[in-house]
Structures are given as structure tokens and as C-alpha cells.
Short mmCIF file of the C-alpha atoms (twelve columns), coordinates in Angstrom:
data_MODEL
# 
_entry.id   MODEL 
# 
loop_
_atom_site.group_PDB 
_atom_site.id 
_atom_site.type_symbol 
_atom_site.label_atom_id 
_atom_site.label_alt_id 
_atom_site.label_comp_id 
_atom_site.label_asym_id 
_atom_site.label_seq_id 
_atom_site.Cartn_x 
_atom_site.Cartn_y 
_atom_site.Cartn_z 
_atom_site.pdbx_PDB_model_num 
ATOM 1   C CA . UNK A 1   6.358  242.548 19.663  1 
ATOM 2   C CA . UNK A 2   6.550  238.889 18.601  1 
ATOM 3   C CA . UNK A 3   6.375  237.688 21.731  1 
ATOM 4   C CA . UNK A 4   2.535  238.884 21.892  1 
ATOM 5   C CA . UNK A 5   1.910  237.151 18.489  1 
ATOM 6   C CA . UNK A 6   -0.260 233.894 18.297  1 
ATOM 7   C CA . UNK A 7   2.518  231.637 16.334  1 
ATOM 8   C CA . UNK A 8   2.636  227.802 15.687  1 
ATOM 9   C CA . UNK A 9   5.657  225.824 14.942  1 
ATOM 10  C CA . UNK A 10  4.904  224.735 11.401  1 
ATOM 11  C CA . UNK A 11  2.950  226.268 8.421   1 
ATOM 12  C CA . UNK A 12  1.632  224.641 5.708   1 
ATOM 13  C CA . UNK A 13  0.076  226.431 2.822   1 
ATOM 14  C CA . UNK A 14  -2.446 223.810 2.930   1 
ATOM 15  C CA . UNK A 15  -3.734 224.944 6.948   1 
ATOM 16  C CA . UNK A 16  -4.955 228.328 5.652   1 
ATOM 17  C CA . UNK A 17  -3.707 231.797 4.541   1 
ATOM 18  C CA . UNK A 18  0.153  232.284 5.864   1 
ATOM 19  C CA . UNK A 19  0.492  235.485 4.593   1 
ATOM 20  C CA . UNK A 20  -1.855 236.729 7.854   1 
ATOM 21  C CA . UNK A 21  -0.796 234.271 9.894   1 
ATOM 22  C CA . UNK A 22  2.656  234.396 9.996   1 
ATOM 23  C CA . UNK A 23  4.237  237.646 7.688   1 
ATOM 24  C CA . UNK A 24  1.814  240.484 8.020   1 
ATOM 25  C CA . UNK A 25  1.810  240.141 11.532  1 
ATOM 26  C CA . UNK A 26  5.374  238.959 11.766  1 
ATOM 27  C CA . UNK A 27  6.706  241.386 9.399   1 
ATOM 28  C CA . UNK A 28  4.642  244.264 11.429  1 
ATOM 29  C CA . UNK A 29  6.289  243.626 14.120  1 
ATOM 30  C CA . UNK A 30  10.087 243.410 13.187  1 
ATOM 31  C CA . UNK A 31  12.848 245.738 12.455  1 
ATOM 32  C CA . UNK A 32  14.902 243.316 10.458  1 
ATOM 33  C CA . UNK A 33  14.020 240.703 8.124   1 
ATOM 34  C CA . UNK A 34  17.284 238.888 6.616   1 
ATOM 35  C CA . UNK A 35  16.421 235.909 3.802   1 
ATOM 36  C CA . UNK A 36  17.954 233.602 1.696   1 
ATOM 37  C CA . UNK A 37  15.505 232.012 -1.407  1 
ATOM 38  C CA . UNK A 38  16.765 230.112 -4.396  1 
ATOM 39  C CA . UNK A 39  13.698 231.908 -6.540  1 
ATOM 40  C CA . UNK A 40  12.163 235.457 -6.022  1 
ATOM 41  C CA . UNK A 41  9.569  237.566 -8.214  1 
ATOM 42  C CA . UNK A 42  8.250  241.207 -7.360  1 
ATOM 43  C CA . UNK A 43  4.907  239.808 -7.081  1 
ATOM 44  C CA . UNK A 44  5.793  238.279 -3.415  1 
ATOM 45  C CA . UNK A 45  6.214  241.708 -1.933  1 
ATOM 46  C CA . UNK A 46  2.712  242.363 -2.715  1 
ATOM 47  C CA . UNK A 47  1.382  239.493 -1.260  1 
ATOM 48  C CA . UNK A 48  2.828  241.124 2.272   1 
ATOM 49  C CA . UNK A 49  2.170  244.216 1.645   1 
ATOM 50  C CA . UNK A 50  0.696  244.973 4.881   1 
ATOM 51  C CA . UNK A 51  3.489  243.811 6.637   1 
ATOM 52  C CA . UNK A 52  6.397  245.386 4.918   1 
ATOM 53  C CA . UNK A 53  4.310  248.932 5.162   1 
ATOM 54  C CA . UNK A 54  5.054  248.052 9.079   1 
ATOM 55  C CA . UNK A 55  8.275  246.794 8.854   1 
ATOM 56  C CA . UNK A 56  9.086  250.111 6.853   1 
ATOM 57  C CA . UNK A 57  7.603  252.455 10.217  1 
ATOM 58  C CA . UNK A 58  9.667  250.943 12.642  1 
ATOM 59  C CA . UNK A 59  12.721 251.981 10.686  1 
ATOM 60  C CA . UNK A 60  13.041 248.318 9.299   1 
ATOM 61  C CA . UNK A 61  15.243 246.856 6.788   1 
ATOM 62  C CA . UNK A 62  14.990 243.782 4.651   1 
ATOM 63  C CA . UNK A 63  17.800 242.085 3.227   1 
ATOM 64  C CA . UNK A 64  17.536 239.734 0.538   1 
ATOM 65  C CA . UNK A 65  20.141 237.547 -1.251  1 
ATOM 66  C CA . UNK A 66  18.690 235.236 -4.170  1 
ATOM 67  C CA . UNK A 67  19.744 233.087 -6.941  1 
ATOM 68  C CA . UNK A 68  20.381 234.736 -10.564 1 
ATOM 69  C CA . UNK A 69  17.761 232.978 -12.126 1 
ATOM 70  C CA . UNK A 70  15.451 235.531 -12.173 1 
ATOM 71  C CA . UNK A 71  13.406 237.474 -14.854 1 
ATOM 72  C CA . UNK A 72  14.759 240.462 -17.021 1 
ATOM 73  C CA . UNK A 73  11.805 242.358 -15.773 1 
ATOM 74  C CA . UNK A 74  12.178 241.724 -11.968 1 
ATOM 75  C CA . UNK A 75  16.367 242.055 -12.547 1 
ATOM 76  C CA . UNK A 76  15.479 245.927 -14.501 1 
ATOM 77  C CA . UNK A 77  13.344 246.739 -11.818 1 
ATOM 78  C CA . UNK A 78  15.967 246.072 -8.660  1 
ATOM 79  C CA . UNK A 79  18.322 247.338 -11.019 1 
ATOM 80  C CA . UNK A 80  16.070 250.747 -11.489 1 
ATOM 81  C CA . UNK A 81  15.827 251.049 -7.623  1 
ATOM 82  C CA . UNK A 82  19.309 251.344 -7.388  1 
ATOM 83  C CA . UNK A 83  19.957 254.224 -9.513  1 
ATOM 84  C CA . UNK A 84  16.843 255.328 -8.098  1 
ATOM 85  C CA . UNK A 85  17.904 255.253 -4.736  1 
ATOM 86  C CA . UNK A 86  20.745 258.029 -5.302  1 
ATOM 87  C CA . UNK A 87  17.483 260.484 -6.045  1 
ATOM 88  C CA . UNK A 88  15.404 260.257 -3.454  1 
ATOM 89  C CA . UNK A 89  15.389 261.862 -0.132  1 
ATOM 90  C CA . UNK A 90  14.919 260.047 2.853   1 
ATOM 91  C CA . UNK A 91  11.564 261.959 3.659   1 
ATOM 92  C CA . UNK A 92  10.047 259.638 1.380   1 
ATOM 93  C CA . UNK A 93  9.496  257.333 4.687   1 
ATOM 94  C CA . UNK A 94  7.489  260.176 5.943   1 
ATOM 95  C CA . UNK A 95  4.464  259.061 3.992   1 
ATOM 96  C CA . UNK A 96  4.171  256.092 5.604   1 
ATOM 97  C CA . UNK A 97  2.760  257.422 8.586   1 
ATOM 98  C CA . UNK A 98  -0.540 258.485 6.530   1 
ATOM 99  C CA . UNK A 99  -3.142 255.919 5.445   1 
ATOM 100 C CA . UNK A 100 -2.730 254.011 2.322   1 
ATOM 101 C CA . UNK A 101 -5.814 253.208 0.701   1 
ATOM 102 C CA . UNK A 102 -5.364 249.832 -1.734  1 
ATOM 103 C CA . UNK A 103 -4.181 251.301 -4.453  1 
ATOM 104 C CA . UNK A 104 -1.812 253.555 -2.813  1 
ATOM 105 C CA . UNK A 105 -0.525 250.147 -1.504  1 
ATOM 106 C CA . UNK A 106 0.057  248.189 -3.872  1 
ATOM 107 C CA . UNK A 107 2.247  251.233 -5.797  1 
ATOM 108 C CA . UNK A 108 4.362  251.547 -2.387  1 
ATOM 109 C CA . UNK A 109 5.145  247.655 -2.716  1 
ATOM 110 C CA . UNK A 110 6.767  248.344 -6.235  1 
ATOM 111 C CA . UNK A 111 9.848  246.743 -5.650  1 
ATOM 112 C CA . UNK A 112 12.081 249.918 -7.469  1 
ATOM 113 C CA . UNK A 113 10.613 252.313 -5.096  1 
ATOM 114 C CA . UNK A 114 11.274 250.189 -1.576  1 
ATOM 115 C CA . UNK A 115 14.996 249.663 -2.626  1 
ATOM 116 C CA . UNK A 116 15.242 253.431 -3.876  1 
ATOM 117 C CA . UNK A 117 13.999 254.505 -0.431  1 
ATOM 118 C CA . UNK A 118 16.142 252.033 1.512   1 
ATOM 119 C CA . UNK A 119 13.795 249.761 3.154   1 
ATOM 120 C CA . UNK A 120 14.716 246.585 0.443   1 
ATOM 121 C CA . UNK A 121 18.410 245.565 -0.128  1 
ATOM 122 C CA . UNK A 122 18.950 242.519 -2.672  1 
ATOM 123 C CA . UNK A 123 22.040 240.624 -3.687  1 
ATOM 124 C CA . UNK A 124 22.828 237.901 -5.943  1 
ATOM 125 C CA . UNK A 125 24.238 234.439 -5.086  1 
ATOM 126 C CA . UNK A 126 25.843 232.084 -7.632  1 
ATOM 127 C CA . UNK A 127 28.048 228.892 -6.709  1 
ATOM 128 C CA . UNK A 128 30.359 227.605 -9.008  1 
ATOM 129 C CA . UNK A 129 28.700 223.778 -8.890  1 
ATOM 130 C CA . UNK A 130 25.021 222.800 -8.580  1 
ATOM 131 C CA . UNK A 131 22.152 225.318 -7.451  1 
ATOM 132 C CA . UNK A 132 22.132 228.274 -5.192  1 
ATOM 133 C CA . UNK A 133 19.191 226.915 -3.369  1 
ATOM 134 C CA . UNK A 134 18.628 227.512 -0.016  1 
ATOM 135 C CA . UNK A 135 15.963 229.112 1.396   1 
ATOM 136 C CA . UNK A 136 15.435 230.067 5.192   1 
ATOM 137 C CA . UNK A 137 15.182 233.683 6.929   1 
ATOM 138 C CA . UNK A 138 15.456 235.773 10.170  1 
ATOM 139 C CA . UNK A 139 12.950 237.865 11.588  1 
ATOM 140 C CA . UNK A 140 14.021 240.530 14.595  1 
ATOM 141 C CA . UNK A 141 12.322 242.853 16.715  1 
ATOM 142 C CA . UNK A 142 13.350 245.872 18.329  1 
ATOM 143 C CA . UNK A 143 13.316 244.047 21.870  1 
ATOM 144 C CA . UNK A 144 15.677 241.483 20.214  1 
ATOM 145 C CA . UNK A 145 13.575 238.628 20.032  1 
ATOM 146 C CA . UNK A 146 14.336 236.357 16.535  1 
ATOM 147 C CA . UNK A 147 11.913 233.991 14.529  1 
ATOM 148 C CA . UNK A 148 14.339 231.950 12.296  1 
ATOM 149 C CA . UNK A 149 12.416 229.585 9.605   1 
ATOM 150 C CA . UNK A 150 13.087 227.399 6.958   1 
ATOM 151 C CA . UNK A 151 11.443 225.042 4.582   1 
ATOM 152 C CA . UNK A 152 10.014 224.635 0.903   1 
ATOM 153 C CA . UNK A 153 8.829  227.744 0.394   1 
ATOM 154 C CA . UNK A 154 11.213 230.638 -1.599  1 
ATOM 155 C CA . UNK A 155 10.305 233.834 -2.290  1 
ATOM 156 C CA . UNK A 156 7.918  234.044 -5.072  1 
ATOM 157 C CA . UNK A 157 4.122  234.532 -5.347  1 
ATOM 158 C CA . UNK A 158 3.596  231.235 -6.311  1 
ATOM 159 C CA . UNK A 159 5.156  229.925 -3.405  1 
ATOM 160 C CA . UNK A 160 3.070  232.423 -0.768  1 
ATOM 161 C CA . UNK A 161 -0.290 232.207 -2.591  1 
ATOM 162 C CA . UNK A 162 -0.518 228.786 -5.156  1 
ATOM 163 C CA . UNK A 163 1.911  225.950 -4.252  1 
ATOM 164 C CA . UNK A 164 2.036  223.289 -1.719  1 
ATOM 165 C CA . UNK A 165 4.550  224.269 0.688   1 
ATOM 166 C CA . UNK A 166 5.912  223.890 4.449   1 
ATOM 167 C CA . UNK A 167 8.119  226.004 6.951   1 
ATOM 168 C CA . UNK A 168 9.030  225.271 10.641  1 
ATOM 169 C CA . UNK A 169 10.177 228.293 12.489  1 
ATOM 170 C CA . UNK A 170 12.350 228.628 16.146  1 
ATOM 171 C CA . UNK A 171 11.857 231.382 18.559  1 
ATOM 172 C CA . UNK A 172 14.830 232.678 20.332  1 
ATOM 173 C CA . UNK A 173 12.320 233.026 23.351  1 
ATOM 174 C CA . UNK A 174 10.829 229.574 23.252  1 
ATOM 175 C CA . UNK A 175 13.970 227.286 22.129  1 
ATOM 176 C CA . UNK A 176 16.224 225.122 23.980  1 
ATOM 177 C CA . UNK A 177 19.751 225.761 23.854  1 
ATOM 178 C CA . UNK A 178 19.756 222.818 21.329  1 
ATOM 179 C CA . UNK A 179 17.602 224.594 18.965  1 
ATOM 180 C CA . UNK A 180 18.922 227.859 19.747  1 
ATOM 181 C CA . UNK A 181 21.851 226.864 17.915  1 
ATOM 182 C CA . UNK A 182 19.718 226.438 14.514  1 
ATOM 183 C CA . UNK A 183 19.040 230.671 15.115  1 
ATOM 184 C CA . UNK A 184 22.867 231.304 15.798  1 
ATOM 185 C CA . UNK A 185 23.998 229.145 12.737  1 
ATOM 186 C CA . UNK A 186 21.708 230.958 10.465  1 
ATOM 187 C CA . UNK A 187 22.194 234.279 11.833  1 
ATOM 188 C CA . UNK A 188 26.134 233.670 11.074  1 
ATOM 189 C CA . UNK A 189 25.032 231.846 7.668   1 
ATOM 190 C CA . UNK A 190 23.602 234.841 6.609   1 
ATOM 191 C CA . UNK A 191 26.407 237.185 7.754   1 
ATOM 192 C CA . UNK A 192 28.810 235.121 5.929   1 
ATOM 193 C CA . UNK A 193 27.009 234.909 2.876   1 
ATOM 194 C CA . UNK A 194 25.886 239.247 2.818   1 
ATOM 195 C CA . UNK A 195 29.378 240.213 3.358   1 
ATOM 196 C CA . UNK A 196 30.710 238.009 0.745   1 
ATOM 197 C CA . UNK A 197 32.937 235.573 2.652   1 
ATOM 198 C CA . UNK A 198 31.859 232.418 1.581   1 
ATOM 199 C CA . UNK A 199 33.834 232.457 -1.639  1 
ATOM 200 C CA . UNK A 200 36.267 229.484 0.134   1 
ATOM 201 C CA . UNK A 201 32.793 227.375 0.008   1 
ATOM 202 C CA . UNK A 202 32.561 228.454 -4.258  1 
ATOM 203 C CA . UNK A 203 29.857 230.915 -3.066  1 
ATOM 204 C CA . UNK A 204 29.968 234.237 -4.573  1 
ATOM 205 C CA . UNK A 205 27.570 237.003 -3.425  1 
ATOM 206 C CA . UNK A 206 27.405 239.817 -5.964  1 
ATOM 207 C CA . UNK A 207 25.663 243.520 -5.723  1 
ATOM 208 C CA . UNK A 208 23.449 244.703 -8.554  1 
ATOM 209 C CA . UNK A 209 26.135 246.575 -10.030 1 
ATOM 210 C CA . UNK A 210 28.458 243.869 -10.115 1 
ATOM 211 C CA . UNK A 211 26.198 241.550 -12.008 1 
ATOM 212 C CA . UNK A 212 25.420 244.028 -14.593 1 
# 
């Protein structure tokens, strides 16, 4: 549980590899992961893979709400994984308790099949001025414990593996009741903007088929 992880309050890409420091093992460990990133490319999930494989065995689910400015190619393939999704049986999961050799991972982080088996969920957010452009997200695990962070960094390859970037995160177990508040605001934040309800703010969250 997260609790039993070794975490620091800020990462910089610049400190070392985040990807094992903070999502593998954070990801491992949760059974939701809610985000919000102005830019996202298919390439990310492979950076984690590792940690979404674990995410996916506790019965997991990751939620995802980007900007449209996206490629054709990543937009086809969360568009395939919908239709997708009405094929496939459920017992797909099942596979994830073997062992995955690389290759076997890397084809179980293409981002059609983890929406057609139900472990990946994405929306679209437009706003009617200026940028969708937020970026921060919610980790939970199953003993309720929530890592909320939020900084530079969206939701792209580049961002996990190339650029300069920062995040700061807040435990639920750690924070004061001031920063507790930061965890409750983006916990309802995100509520607010999944279930469509910000339109009185000229945000507009769309589904896949929607867009199309």
C-alpha cells in the first residue's frame, strides 16, 4: 500500500528516473488513478508499463480526461478500443495473473486493448476560450489512502522520459488539514469535470463517441 512506499514531496525529471520512483510503484499499488493533462500520446502508457500491469490486478481503473489536441493516430486508436471493448470478454484480465515477458508487455500497454478490456477510460475536454490545460491527478489505494499531484508534467512520453519537468504531490496520510483541502478540491475537480458539469465554467467534457 502507499503508505509502505519510499515517496518525496517533489520530483523533478532532472533528480533521476520518475517513472520507478514514483508511477511503477505508485501505480502498483493503487486501485484508481483519475488525471487531468492538457497533452497525451500512447507512448506514455508504455513508459509505466509495469505499473499499469499492477494497477490492472487489483481490479484498477484509470480515468483520463485530455485536451483534443491530439494525433489522428492516438484519437483512431482510443477510438478502436471503444468498439473494441463491446467484443471482448472480461476474462481477458485473467491473463494478467501469468508472467509477461517484454514483449508480451509492451503489446498489453497498447492503448486499444486496455480501454477494450476496461482498465483505461478517456474523455475529451474543450473550453470555449483559451486552452484546456490543466494537468494534476489522483492516485487511491484499496485502504483509501490518496496521492494527489500536480505540476508541469502532462501525459506524454516526452514529458515522462525527455523534458524538464516538476510535480509536488500531497498524501492524504501525511497532510495537514490545510493541505488536505488541495486532495478534496481536486478529488471534486475531477468529479465535476468526468460527469460533465462544468459546462456553467465553458467546460465541456465529451466521450469518444461524441467527438466523432
Amino acid at each position: 500500500m502507499f503508505k509502505q512506499l519510499s515517496l518525496k514531496p517533489s520530483y523533478y525529471t532532472s533528480d533521476g528516473d520518475s517513472v520507478e520512483s514514483f508511477y511503477n510503484p505508485v501505480l502498483s499499488n493503487a486501485i484508481r488513478y483519475q488525471r487531468v493533462s492538457g497533452y497525451f500520446s500512447a507512448k506514455a502508457l508504455a513508459s509505466y508499463a509495469k505499473g499499469l500491469i499492477g494497477l490492472a490486478k487489483n481490479g484498477g481503473r484509470f480515468s483520463l480526461i485530455i485536451s483534443h489536441d491530439i494525433s489522428e493516430e492516438d484519437f483512431e486508436a482510443i477510438r478502436l478500443g471503444y468498439e473494441l471493448r463491446r467484443e471482448v470478454k472480461e476474462d481477458l484480465l485473467e491473463k494478467l495473473d501469468e508472467s509477461l515477458n517484454l514483449n508480451e508487455e509492451v503489446n498489453y500497454m497498447n492503448m486499444a486493448h486496455l480501454i477494450a478490456i476496461g482498465v483505461v477510460d478517456i474523455k475529451i475536454g474543450f473550453i470555449k476560450e483559451g486552452l484546456f490545460h490543466s494537468k494534476f491527478g489522483l492516485c487511491e489505494d484499496a485502504e483509501g489512502n490518496v496521492i494527489y499531484f500536480t505540476g508541469s508534467n502532462n501525459e506524454t512520453y516526452a514529458a515522462i522520459n525527455n523534458n524538464y519537468e516538476a510535480f509536488d504531490i500531497t498524501t492524504s496520510w501525511l497532510a495537514s488539514d490545510f493541505d488536505r483541502q488541495k486532495i478534496e478540491k481536486a478529488k471534486s475537480e475531477f468529479n465535476l469535470l468526468w460527469n460533465d458539469n462544468a459546462q456553467d465554467k465553458n467546460i465541456y467534457i465529451k466521450e469518444i463517441n461524441e467527438v466523432i
